[in-house]
Tab-separated table of N, CA and C in Angstrom:
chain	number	residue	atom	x	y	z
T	1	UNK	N	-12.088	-22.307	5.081
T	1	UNK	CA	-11.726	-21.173	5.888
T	1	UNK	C	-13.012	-20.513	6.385
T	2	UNK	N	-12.640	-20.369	8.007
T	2	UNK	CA	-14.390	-19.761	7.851
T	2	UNK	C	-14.162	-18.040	7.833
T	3	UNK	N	-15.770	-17.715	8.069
T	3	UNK	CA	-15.760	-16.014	7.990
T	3	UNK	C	-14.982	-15.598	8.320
T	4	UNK	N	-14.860	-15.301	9.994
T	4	UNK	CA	-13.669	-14.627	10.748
T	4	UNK	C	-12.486	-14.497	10.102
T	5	UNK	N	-12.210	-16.314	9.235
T	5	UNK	CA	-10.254	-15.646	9.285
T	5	UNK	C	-10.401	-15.405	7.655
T	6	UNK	N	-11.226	-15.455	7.164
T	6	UNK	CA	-11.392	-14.435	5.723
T	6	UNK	C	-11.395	-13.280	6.018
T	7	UNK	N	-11.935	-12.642	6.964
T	7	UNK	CA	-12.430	-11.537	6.961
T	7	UNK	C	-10.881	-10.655	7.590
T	8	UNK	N	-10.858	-11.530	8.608
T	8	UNK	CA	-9.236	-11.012	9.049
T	8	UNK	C	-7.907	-10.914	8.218
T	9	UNK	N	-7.529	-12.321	6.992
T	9	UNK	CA	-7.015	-12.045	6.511
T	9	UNK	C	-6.765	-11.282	5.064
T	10	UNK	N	-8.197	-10.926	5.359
T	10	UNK	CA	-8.461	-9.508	4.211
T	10	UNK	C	-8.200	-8.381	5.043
T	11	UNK	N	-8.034	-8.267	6.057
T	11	UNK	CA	-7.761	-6.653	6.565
T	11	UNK	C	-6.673	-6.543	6.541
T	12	UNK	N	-5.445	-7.823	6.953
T	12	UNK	CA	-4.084	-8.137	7.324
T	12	UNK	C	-3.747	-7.756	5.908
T	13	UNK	N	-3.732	-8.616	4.687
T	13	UNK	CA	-3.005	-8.211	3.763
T	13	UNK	C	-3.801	-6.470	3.090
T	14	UNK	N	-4.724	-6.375	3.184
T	14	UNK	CA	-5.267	-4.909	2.917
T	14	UNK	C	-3.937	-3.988	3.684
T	15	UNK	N	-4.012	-3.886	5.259
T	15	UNK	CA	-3.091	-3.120	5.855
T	15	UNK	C	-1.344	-3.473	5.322
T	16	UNK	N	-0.851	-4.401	5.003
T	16	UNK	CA	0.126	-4.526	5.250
T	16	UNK	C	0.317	-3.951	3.704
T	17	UNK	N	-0.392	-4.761	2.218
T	17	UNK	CA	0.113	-3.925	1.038
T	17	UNK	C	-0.089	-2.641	1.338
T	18	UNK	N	-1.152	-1.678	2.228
T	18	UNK	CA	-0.878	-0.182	1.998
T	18	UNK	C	0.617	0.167	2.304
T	19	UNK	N	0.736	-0.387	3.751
T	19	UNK	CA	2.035	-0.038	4.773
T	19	UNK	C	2.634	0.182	3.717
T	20	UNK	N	3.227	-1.322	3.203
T	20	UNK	CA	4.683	-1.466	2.292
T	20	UNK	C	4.321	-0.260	1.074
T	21	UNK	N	3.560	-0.664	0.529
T	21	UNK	CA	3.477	0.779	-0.803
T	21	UNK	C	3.559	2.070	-0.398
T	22	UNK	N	3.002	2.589	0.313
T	22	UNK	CA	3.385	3.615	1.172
T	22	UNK	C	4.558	3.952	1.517
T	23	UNK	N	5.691	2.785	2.245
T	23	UNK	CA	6.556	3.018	2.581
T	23	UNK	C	7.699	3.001	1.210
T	24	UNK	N	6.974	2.123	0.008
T	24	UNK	CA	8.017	2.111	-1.227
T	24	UNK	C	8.065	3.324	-1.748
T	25	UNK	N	7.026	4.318	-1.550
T	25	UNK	CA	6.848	5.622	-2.359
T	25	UNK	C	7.713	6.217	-1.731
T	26	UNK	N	7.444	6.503	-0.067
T	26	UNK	CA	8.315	7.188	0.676
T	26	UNK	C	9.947	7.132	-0.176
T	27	UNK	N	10.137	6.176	-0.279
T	27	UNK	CA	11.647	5.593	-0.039
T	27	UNK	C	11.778	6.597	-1.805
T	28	UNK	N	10.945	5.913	-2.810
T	28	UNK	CA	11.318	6.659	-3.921
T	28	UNK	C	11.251	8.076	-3.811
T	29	UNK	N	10.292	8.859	-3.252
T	29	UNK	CA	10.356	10.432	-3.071
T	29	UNK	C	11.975	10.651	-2.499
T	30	UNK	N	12.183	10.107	-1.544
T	30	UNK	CA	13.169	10.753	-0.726
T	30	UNK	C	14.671	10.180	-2.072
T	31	UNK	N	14.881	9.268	-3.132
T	31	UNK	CA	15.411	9.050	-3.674
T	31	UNK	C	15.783	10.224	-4.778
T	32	UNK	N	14.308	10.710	-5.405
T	32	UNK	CA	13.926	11.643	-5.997
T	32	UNK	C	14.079	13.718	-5.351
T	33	UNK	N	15.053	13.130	-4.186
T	33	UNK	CA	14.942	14.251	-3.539
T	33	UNK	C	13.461	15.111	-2.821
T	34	UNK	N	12.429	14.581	-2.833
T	34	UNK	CA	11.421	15.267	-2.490
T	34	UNK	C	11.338	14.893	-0.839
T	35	UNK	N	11.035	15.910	-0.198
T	35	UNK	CA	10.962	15.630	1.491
T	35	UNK	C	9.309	16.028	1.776
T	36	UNK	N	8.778	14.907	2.099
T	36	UNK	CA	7.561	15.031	2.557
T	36	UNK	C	7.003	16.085	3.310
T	37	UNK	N	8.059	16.212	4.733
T	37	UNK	CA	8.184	16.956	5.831
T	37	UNK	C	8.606	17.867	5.799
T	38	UNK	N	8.815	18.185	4.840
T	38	UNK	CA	9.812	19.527	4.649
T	38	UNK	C	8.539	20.778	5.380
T	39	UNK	N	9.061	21.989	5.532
T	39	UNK	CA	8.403	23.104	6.036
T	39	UNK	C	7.689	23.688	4.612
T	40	UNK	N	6.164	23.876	4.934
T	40	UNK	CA	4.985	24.768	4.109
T	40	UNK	C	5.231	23.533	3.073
T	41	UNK	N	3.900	23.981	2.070
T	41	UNK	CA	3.531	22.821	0.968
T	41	UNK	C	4.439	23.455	-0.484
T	42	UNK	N	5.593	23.767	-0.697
T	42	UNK	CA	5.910	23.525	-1.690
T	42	UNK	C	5.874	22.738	-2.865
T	43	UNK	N	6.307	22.274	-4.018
T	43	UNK	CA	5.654	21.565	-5.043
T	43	UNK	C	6.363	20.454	-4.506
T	44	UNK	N	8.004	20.300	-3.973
T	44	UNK	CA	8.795	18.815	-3.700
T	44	UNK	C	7.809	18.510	-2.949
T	45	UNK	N	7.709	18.938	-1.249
T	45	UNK	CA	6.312	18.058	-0.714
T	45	UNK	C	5.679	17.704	-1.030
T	46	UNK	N	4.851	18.387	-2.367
T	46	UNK	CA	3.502	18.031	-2.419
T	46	UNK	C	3.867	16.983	-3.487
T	47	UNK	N	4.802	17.037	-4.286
T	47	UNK	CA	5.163	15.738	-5.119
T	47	UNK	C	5.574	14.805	-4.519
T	48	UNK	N	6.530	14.324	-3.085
T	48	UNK	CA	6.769	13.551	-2.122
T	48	UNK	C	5.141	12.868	-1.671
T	49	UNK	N	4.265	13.878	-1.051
T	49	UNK	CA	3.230	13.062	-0.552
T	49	UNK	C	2.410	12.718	-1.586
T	50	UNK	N	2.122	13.022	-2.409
T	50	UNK	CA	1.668	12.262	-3.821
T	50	UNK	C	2.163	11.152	-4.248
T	51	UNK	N	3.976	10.630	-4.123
T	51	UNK	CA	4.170	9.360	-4.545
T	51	UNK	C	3.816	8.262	-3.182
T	52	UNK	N	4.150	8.851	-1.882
T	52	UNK	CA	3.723	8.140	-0.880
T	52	UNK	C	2.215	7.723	-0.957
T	53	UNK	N	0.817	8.136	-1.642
T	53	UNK	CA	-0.229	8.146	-1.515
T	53	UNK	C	-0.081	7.321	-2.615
T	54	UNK	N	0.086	7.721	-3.935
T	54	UNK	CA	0.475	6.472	-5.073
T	54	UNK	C	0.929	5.230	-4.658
T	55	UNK	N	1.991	4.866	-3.345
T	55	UNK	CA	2.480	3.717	-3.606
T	55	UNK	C	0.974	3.207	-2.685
T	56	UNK	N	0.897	3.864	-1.727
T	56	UNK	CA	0.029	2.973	-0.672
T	56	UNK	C	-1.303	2.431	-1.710
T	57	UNK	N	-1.515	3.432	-2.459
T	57	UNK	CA	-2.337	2.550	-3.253
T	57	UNK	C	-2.418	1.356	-4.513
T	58	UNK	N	-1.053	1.316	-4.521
T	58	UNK	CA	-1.060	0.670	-5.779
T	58	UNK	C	-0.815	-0.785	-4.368
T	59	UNK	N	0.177	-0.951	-3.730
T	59	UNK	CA	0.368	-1.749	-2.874
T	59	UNK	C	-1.238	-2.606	-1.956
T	60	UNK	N	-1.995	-1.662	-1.831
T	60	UNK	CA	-3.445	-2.342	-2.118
T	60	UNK	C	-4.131	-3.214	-3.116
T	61	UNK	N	-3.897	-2.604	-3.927
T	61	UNK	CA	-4.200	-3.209	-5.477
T	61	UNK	C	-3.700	-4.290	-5.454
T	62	UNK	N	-2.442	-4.567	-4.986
T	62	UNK	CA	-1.559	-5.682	-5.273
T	62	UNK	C	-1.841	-6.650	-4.730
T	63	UNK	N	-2.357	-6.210	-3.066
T	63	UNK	CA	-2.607	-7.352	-2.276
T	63	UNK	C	-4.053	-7.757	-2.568
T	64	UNK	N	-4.789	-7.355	-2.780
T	64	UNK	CA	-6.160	-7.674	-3.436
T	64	UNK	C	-5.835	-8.691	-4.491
T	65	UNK	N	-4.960	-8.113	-5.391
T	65	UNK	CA	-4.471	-9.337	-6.402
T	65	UNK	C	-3.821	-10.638	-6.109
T	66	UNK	N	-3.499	-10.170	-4.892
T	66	UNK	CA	-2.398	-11.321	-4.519
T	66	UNK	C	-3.519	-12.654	-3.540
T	67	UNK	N	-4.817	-11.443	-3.117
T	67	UNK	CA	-6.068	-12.459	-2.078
T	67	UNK	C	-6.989	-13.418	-3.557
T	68	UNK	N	-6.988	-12.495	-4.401
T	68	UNK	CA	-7.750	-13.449	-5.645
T	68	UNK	C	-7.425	-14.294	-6.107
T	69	UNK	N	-5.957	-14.040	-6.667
T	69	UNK	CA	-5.759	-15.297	-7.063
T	69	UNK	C	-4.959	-16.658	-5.872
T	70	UNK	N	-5.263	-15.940	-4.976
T	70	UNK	CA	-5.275	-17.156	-3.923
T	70	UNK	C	-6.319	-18.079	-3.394
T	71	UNK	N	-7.604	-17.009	-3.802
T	71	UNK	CA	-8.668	-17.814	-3.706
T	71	UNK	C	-9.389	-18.541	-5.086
T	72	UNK	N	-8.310	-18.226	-6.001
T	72	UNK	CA	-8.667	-19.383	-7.200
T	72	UNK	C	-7.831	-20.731	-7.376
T	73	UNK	N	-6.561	-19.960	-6.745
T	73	UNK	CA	-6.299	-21.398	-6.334
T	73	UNK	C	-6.932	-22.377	-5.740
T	74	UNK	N	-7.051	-22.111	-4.832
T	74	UNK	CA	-8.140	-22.788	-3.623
T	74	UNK	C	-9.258	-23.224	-4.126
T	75	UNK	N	-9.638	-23.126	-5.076
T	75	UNK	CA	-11.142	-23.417	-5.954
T	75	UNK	C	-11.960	-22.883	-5.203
C-alpha cells in the first residue's frame, strides 16, 4: 500500500469512527432523555453533549484499533 492510500485511509476510518461514535452517544443521550439542543446549558445538555463527545471518542479509539490490527494482519 503506498503513502497516499495509508495516509487516506487513516483519515477515512479516523472520520468515520468519530461520526458513528458521536452519533451512538447522540442516540444514547436522547434515549437517556438528555437534549443536547435544548435552550441555555442546563446539567441534561451538558450531560447530552458530554456523552456525544464520549462516543466520538471512544469510536476513534476503535477505529485506530480496528487500522492496527489490520496492519498486523498484513505483516
Amino acid at each position: 500500500m503506498s503513502a497516499a492510500q495509508r495516509l487516506l485511509l487513516e483519515g477515512a476510518s479516523d472520520a468515520v469512527g468519530f461520526v458513528l461514535g458521536a452519533l451512538a452517544g447522540y442516540g444514547l443521550s436522547r434515549l437517556l432523555g438528555l437534549d443536547i439542543f435544548a435552550e441555555g446549558y442546563g446539567p441534561a445538555s451538558i450531560g447530552g453533549i458530554a456523552l456525544v463527545g464520549l462516543g466520538g471518542g471512544l469510536g476513534l479509539q476503535l477505529a485506530r484499533r480496528w487500522r492496527r490490527a489490520r496492519a498486523a494482519r498484513q505483516g
